[in-house]
Coordinates of C-alpha atoms in Angstrom, one line a residue:
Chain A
X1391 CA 11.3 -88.6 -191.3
X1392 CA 11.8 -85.1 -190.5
X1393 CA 9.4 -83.1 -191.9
X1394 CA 5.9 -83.0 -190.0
X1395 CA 4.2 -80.8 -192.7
X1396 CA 4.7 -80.9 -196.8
X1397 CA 2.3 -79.7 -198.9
X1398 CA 2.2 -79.9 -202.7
X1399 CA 0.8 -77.6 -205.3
X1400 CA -2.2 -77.4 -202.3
X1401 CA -4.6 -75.0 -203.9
X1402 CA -8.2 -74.1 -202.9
X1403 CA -11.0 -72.3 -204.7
X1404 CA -14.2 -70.4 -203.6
X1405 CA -16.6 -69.8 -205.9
X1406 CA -13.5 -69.4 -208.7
X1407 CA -11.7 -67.0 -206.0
X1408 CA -8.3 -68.2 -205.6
X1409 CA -7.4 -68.2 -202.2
X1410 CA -4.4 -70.8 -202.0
X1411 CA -2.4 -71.6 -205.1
X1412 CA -0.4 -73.9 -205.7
X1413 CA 1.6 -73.7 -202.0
X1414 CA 4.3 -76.1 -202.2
X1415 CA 5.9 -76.0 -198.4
X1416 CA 7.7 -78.4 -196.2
X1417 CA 8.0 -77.8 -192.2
X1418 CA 10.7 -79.7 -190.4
X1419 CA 10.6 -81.5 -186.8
X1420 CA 11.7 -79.2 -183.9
X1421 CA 11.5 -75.9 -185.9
X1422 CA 9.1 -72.7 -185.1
X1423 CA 8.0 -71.9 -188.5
X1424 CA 6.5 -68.4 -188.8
X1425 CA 4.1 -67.9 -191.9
X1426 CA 4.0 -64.8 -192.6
X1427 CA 1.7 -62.6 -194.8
X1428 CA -0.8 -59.7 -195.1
X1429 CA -4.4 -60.0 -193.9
X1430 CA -6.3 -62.3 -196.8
X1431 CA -3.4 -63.8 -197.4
X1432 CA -4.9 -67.3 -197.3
X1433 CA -2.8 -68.2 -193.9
X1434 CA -6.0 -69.4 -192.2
X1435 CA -7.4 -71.1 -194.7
X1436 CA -4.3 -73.1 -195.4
X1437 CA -4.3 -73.7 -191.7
X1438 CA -7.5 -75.3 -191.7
X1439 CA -7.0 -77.3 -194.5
X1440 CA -3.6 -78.8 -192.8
X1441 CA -6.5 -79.5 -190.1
X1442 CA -8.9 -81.4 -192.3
X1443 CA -11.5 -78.6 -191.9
X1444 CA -11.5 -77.1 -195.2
X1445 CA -10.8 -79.5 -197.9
X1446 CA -8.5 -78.7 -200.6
X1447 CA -9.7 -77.9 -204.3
X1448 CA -6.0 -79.3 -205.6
X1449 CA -2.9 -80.8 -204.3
X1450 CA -2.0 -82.8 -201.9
X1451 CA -1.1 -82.3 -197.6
X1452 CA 1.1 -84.6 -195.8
X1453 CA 1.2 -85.1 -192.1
X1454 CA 4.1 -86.7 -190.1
X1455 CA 4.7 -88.8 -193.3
X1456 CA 0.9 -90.1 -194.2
X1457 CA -1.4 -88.2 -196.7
X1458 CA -4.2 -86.4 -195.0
X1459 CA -7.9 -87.5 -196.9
X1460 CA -11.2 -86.0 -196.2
X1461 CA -11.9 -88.7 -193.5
X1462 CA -8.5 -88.9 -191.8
X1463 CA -9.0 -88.4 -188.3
X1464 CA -5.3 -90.0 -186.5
X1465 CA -3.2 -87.2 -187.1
X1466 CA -5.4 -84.7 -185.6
X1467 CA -4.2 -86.7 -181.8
X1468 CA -0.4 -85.7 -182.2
X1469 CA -1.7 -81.7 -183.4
X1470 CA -3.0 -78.7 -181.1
X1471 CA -4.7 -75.9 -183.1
X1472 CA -6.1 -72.3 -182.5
X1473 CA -7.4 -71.0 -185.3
X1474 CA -8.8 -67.0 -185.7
X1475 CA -10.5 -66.1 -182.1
X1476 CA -10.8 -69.1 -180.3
X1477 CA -14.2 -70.3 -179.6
X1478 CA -15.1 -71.7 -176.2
X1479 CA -18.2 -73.0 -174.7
X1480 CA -19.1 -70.1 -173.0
X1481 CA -21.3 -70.9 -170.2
X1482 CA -18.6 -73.8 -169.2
X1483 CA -15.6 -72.8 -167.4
X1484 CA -12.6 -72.5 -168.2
X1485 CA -11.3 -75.5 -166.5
X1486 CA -14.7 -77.9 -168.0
X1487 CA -13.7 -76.6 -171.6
X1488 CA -10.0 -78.1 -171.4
X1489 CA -11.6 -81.1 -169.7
X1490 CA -14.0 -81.5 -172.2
X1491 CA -10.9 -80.8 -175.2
X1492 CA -9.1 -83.9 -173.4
X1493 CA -11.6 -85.9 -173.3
X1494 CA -12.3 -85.4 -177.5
X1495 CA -8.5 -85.6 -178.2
X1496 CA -8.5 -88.7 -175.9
X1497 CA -5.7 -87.7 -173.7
X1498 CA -5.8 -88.7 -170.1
X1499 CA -2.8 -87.0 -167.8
X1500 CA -3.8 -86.0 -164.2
X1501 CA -2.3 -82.5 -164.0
X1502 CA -2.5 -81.9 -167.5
X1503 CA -5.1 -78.6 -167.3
X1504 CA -3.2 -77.1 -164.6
X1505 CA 0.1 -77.0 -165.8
X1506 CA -1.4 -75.4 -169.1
X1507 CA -2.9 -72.5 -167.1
X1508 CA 0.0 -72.3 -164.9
X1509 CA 2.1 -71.8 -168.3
X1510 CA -0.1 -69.5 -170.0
X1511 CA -0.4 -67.6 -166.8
X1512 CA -3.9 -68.0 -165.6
X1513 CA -4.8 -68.4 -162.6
X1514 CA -7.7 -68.4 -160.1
X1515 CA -10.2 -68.6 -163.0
X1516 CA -10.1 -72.0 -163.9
X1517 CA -14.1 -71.5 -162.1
X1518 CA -15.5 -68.3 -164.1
X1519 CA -17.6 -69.1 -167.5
X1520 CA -15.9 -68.6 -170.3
X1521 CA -18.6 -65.9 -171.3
X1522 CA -16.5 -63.6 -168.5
X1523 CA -13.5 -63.5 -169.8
X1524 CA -11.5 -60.1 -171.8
X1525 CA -9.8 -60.9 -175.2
X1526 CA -6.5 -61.2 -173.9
X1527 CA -7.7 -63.8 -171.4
X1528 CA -9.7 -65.6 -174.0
X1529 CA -6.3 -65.7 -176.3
X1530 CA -4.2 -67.1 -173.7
X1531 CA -7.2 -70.5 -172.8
X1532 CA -7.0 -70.8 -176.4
X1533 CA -3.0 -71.5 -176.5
X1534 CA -3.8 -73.2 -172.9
X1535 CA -6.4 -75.9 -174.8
X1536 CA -3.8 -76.1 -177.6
X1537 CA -0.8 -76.9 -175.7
X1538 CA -2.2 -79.1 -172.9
X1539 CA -2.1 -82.0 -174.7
X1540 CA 1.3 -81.6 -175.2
X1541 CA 1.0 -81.9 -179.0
X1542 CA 3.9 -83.1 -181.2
X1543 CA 3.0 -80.0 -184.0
X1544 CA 1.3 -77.2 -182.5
X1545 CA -0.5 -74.8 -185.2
X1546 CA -1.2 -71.3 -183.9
X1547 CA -2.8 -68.9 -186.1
X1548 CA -1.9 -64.9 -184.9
X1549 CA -1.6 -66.3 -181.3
X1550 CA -0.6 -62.9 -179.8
X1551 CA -3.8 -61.7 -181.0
X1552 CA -5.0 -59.4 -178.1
X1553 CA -2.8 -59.9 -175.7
X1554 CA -0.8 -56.9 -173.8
X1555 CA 3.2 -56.1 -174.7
X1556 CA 3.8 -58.3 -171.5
X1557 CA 1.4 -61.5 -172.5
X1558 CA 3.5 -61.2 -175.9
X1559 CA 6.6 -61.3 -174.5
X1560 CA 5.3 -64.1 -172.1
X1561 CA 4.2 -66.2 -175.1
X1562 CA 7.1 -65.6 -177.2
X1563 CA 9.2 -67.3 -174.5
X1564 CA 6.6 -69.8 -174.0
X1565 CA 7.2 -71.0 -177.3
X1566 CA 10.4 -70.8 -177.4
X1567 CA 10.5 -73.5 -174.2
X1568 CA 7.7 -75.9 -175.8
X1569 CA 10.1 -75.8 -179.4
X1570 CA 13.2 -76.6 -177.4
X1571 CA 11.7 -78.3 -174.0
X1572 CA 9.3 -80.3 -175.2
X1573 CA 10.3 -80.8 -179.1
X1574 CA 7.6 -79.6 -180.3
X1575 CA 7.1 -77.8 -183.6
X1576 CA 5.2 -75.0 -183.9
X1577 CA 3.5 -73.3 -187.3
X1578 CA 3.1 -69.8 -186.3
X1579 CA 1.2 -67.4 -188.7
X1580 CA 1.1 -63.4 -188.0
X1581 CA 1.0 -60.2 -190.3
X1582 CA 3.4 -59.1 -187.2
X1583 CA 7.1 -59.2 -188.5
X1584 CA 9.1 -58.3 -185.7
X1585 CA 7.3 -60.5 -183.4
X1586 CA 8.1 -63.4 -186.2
X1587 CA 11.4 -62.7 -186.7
X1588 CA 11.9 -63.2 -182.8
X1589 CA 11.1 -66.4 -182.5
X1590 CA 11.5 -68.2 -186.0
X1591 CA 13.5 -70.6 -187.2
X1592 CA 11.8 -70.7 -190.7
X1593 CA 9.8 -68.3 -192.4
X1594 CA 6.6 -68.8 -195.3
X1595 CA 5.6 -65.7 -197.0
X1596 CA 2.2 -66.0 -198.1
X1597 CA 1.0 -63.3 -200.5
X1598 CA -2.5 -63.6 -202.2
X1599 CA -2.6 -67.3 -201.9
X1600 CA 0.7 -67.8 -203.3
X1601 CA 4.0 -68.9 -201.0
X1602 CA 6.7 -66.3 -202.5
X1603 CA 9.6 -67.7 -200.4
X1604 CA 10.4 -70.3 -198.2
X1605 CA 13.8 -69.2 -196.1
X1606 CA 15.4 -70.0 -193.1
X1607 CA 16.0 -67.1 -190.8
X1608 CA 19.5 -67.9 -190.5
X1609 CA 20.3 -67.5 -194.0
X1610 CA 18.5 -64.6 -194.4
X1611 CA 20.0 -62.7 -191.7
X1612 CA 23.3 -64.0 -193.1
X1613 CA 22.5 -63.3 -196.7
X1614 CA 21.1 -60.1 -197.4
X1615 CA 20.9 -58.2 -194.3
X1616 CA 24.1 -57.0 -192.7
X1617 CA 26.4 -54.3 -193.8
X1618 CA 28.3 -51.1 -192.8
X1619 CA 27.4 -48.0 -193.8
X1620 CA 30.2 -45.1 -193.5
X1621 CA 28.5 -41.4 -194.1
X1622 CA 31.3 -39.0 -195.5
X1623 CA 31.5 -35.8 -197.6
X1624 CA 33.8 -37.6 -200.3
X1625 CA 32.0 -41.0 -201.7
X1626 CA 34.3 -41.1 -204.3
X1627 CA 37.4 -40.7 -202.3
X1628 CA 35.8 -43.1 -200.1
X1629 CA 35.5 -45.6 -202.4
X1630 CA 39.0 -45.5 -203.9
X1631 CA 40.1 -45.9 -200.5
X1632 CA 38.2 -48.9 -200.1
X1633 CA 38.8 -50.6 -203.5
X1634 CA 42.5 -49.9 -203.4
X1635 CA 43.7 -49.3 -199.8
X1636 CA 41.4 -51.9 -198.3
X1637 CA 40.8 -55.1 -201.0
X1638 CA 37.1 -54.1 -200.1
X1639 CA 34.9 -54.8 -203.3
X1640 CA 31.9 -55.8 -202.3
X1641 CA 30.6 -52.2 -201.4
X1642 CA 27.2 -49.8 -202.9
X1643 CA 27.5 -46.0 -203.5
X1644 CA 24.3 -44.9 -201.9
X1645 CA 23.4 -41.3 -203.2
X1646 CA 26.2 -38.2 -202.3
X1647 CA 26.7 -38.8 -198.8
X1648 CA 27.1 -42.9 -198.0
X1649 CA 28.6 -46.2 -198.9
X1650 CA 27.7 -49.7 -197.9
X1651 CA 29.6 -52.5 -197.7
X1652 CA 28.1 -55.9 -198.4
X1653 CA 31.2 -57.7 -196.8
X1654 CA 33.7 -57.1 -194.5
X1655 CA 37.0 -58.4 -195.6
X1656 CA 38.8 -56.7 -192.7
X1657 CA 37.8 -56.0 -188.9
X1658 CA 36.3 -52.4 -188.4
X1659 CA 39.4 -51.1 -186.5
X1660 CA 40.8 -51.4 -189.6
X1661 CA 38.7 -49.9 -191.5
X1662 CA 38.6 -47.0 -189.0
X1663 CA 42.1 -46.9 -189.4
X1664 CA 42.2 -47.3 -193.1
X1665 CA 39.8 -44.5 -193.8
X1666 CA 41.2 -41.8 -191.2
X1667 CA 44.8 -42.9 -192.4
X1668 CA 43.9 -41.8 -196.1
X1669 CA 42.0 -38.2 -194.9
X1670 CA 38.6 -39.7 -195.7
X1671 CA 36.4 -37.4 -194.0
X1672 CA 34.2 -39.8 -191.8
X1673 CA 31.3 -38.7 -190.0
X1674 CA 29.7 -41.8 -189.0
X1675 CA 29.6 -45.4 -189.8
X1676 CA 26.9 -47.7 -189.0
X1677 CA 26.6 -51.4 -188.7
X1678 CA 23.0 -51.8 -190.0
X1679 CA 20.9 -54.9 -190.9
X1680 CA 18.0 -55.0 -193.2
X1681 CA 15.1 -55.7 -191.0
X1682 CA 12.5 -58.6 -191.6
X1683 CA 9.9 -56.0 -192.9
X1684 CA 12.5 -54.6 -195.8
X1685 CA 12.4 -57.8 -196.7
X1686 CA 8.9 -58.8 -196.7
X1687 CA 7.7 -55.5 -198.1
X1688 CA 10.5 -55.9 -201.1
X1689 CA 8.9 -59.5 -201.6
X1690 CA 5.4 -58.8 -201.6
X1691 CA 5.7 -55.4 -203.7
X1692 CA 8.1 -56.9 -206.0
X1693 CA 6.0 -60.1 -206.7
X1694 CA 8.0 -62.3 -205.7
X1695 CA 10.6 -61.4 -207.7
X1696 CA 13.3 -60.6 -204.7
Chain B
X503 CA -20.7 -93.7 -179.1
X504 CA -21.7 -93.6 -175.4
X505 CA -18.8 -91.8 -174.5
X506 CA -19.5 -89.1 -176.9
X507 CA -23.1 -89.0 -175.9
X508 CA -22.0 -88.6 -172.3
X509 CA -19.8 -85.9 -173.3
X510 CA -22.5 -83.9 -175.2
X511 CA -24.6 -84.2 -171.9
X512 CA -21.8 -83.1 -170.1
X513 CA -21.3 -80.1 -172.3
X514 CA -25.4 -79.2 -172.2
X515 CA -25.3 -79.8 -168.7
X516 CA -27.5 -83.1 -167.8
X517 CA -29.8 -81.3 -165.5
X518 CA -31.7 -78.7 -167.8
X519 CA -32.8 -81.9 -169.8
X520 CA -34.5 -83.1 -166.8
X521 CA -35.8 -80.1 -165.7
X522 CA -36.6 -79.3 -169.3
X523 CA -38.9 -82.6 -169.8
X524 CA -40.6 -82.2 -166.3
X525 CA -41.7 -78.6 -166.7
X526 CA -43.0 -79.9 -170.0
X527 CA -45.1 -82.6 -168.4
X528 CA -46.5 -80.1 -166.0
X529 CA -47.1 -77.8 -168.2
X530 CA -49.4 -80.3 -170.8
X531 CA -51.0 -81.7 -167.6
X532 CA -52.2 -77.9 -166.4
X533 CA -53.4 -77.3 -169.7
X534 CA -55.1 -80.9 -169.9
X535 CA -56.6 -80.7 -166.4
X536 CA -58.1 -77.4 -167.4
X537 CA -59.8 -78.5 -169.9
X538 CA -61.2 -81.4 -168.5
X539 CA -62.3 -79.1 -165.1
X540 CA -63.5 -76.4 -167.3
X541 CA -65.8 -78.5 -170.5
X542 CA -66.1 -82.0 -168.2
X543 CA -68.9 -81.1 -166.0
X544 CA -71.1 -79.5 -168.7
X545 CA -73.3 -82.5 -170.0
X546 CA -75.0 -80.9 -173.3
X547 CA -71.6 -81.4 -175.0
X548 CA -69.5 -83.3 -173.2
X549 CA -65.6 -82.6 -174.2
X550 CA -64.5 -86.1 -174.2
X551 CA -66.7 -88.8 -175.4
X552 CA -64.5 -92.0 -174.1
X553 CA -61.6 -92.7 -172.2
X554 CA -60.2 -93.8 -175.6
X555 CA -60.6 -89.9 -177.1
X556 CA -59.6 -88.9 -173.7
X557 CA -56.0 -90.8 -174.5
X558 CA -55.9 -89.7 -178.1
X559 CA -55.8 -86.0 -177.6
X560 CA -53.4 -86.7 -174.0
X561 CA -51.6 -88.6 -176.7
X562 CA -51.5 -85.9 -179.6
X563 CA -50.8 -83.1 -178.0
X564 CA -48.0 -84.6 -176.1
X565 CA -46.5 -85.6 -179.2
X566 CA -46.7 -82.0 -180.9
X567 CA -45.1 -80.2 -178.0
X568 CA -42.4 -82.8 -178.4
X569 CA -41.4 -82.7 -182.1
X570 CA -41.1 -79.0 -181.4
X571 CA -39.2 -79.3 -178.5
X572 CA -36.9 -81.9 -180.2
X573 CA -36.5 -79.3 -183.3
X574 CA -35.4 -77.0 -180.4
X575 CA -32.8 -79.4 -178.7
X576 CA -31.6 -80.1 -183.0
X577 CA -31.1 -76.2 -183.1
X578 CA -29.1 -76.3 -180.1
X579 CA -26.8 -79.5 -180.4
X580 CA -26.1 -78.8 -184.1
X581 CA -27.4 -75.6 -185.9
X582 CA -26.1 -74.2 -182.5
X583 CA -22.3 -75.3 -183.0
X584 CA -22.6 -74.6 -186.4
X585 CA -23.3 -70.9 -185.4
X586 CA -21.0 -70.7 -182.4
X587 CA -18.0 -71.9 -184.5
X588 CA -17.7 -74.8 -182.2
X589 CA -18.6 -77.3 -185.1
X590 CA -15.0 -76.5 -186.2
X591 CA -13.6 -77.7 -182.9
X592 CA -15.2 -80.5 -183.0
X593 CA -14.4 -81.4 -186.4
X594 CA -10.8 -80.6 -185.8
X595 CA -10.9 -83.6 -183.0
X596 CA -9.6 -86.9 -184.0
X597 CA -13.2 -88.5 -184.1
X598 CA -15.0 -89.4 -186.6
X599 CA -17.7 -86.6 -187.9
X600 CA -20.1 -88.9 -188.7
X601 CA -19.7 -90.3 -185.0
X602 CA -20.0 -86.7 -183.9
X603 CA -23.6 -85.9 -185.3
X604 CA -24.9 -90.1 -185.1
X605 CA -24.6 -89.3 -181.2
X606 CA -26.1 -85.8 -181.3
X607 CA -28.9 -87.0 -183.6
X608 CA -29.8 -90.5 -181.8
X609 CA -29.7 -88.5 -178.5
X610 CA -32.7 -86.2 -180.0
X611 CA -33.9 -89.5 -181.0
X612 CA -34.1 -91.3 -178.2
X613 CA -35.0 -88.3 -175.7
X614 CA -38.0 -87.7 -177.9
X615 CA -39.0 -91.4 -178.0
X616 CA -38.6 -91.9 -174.1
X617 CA -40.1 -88.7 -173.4
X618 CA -43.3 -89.5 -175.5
X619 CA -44.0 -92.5 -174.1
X620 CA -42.8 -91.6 -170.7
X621 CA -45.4 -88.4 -170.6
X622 CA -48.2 -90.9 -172.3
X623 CA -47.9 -93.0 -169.1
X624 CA -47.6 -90.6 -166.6
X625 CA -50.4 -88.0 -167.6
X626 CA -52.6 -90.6 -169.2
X627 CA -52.5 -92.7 -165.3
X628 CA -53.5 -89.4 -163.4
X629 CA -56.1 -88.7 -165.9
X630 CA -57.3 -92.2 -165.7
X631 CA -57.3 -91.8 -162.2
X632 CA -58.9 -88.6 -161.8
X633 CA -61.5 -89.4 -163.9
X634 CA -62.5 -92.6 -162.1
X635 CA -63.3 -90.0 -159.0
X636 CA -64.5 -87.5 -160.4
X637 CA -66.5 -89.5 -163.4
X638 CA -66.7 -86.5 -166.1
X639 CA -66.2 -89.1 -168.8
X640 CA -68.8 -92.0 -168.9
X641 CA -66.8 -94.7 -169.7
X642 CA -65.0 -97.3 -168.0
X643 CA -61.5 -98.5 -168.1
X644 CA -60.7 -101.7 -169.6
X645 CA -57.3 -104.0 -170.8
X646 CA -58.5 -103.5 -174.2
X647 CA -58.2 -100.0 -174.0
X648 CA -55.2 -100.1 -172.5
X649 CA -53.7 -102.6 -174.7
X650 CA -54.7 -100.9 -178.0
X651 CA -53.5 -97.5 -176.4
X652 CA -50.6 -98.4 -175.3
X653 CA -49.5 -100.1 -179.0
X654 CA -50.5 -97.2 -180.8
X655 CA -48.4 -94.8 -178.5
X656 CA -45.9 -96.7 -179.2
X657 CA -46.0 -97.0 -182.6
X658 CA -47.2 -93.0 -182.6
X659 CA -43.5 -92.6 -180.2
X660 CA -41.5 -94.2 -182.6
X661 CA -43.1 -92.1 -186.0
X662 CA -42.8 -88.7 -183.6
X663 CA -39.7 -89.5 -182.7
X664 CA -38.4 -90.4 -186.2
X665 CA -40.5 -86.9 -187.8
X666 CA -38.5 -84.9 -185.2
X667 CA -35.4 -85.2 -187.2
X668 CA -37.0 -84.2 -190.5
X669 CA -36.7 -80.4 -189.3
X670 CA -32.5 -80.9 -189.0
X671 CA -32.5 -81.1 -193.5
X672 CA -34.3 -77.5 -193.6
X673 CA -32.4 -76.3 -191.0
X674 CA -28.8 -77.5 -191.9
X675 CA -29.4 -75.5 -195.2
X676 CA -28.8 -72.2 -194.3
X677 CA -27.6 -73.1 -190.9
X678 CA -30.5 -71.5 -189.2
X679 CA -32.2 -71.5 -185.8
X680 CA -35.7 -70.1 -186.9
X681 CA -36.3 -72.2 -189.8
X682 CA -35.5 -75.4 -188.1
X683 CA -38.0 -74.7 -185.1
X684 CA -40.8 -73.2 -188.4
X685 CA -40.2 -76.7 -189.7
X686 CA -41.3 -78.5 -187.0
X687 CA -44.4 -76.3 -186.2
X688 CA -45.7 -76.9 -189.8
X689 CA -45.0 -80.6 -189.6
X690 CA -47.2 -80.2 -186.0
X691 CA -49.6 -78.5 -188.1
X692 CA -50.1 -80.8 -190.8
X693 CA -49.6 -84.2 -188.6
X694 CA -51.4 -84.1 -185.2
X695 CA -54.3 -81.4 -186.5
X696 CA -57.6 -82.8 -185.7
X697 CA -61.0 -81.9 -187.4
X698 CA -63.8 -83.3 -186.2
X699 CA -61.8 -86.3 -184.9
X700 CA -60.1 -87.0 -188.6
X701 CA -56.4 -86.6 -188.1
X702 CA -53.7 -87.4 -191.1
X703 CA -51.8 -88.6 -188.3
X704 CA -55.1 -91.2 -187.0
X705 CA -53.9 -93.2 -190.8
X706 CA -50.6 -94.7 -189.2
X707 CA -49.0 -94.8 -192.6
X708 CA -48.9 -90.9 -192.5
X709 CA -46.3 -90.6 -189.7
X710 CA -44.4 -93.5 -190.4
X711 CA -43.8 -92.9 -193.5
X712 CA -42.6 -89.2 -192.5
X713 CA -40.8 -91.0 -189.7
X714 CA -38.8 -93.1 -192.5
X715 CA -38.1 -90.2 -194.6
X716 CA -37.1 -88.0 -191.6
X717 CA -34.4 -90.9 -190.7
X718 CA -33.5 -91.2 -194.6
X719 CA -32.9 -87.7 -195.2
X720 CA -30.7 -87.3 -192.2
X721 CA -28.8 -90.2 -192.9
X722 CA -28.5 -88.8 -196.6
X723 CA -27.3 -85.2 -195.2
X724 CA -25.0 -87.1 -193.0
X725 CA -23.1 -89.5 -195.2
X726 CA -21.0 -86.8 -197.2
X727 CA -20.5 -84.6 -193.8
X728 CA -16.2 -85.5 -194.3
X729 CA -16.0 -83.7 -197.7
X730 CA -17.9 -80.4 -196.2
X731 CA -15.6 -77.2 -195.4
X732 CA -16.4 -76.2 -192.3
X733 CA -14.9 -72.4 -191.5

């Protein structure tokens, strides 16, 4: 078995509001899937339906292999959540409220609370109420109650939520090392691309309830998002160069001034080379990539259609 | 079961329940003693007739300060968490729901019971006692008083302890605080009233019955709690 999530046709309905249709998805074993999607996209609620909270109106969830129920209650061992804010007992410390989270989930390890502050960097607090702490603070105990059980699939839901340009770039490492140190796999949802496109292996785009696209990051940085852009006086020239001189088809006249090319049949020396050799007047070229957000904006706007 | 109860006491803090039922006790004894120090001496209209009405009204008014306090401990341990969000966290734990709220609920259950009859004994002794010194009441104390007393607080325990749940189905409606506390007062009102010594709650049928339907009703609200959203 390899996937730990599949989901499908999951749908759910409020009050004939449609706020997850039809969501067919499939997370593998040892993968940081990033879900990715506007605010009201239905991310949460699909992440609490994976949970049991919410039950679905239609379709079916699978976890590590058995089909979740309303009363199924064993999967929720192997699975650390945060969902929205987290909520804490706030008159308990922090330390009682990840005893008291071990003691539901059943997991005994001497140690265990510690190490989770220590790896979501707080320390010396483990004593003040809950009701004390700033947002950012708050954010991290959350992924600190999520992670200490040292969960097989760990659902985070906009995890980096709060939390200062340093706490993201601590966290992004962080679960970086759980994914590749402790196996775990992680369903991440944010409205953040660049933070998503950091760390994912996979990515879900949600959009109104519906799952437009379900890509591997790999294939879509290898797919649509590199190419070369040479800005010169003569396009046309240009491209005769590059269709004749070069064997270079694969290549987009972009208005007066520019010309893409898709794919590089020759290194860019020689295409330097090529272009100067034939008195192409040059004045830049640019390897650029599509960024994640090009390609969720073209997605969403387009209706899936991409 | 234990376990989870242990952990709820854990989470509430174990101490403000004892504190909680001891301030109570003082606080009906004060009021109690008052009355007895204040009406007792006059002999035109003595306040208490027996030692048997003496008991009954120790016995009622304990028992209305305690389905009220129960509806407040219900507000806390479950329209609380609903509130608080942390109903979701505890749902999302690999236990059972209907584990969850049984321990919550027979807690409130048996807190109420053992506090009733616990309070019963306590204040009813001291009164007993003061009385026999001070002599206010013109009766004397005998094992067929106590007997018959201490049956019916026990029956009158089980029926408060079984009413104080009723409060959790109005509450659990619209989640709310305030209406689960109003419940309780009414069903105080109607229940453990007294006019010219005729309570609803002297025909034992009345609060047993209640008692019954509070324990159906919660079992009823219970029994589909897997197949509720909770957000």
């Amino acid at each position: 078995m390899t996937e730990i999530i599949r989901t499908r046709l999951l749908s759910k309905t409020y009050d004939k509001a449609d706020v997850v249709t039809n969501v067919s998805m499939k997370v593998g074993r040892g993968e940081i899937y990033g879900f990715l999607g506007p605010n009201g996209a239905g991310k949460s609620t699909l992440m609490k339906m994976l949970l049991n909270l919410v039950k679905p109106t239609g379709g079916e969830i699978e976890l590590f292999g058995e089909r979740l129920l309303p009363g199924t209650i064993e999967p929720l061992k192997r699975i650390g959540h945060m969902i929205e804010a987290p909520v804490f007992y706030e008159k308990l410390t922090a330390e009682q409220n990840l005893e008291l989270h071990c003691e539901y989930m059943g997991y005994h390890r001497p140690g265990a609370i510690k190490e989770a502050l220590e790896m979501v960097q707080l320390r010396g607090i483990e004593n003040k109420p809950v009701k004390q702490f700033s947002l950012g603070m708050r954010q991290r105990l959350g992924i600190a109650r999520a992670i200490c059980t040292r969960p097989e699939l760990l659902i985070l839901d906009e995890p980096i939520n709060g939390l200062d340009p340093e706490g993201i770039q601590e966290t992004r490492s962080l679960f970086r090392r759980l994914c590749d140190e402790y196996g775990m796999t992680l369903l991440i949802s944010s409205h953040m691309l660049a933070e998503i496109e950091q760390i994912a292996d996979t990515i879900g785009v949600l959009d109104r309830g519906r799952l437009l696209e379900e890509v591997s990051m790999e294939s879509i940085r290898k797919s649509r998002t590199e190419y070369v852009e040479i800005t010169t006086t003569d396009v046309k020239l240009c491209a005769v160069v590059l269709d004749d001189r070069l064997g270079i088809r694969n290549y987009k006249i972009v208005g007066n001034t520019a010309v893409r090319i898709y794919e590089m049949t020759i290194t860019q020396e020689e295409l330097f080379k090529g272009l100067i050799l034939n008195d192409v007047p040059v004045t830049a070229i640019n390897r650029r990539h599509h960024s994640l957000e090009e390609y969720f904006l073209d997605l969403t706007r387009g209706g899936g259609q991409a | 079961m234990m376990h989870l109860i242990k952990l709820e006491l854990k989470k509430g803090k174990m101490g403000g329940y004892l504190w909680g039922s001891l301030i109570t006790y003082a606080v009906i004894l004060g009021f109690l003693l008052l009355i007895y120090l204040v009406e007792g001496p006059t002999q035109t209209e003595p306040i208490f007739q027996s030692n048997a009405e003496m008991l009954g009204l120790i016995d009622t008014l304990i028992r209305a300060t305690f389905i009220i306090y129960a509806s407040v401990l219900l507000a806390k341990l479950v329209i609380g968490e609903f509130q608080n969000k942390t109903m979701a966290l505890l749902f999302a734990y690999p236990v059972s729901r209907k584990k969850l709220l049984a321990a919550k609920l027979s807690m409130v259950f048996v807190w109420t019971l053992a506090n009733v009859i616990i309070a019963n004994f306590l204040i009813g002794t001291i009164f007993l006692t003061v009385n026999a010194n001070l002599g206010y009441v013109p009766d004397t104390i005998s094992s067929e008083l106590l007997i018959n007393h201490g049956i019916s607080v026990i029956t009158n325990a089980l029926a408060a302890a079984g009413m104080s749940l009723l409060p959790l189905t109005i509450g659990m409606r619209k989640k709310s605080v305030p209406s689960t506390i109003v419940t309780a007062v009414l069903l105080v009102m109607v229940v453990c009233s007294n006019n010219m010594g005729f309570s609803l709650g002297s025909i034992i049928a009345i609060p047993l019955s209640l008692a019954a339907l509070g324990i159906l009703l919660t079992l009823l609200s219970i029994r589909n709690i897997d197949r509720v959203d909770v957000a």
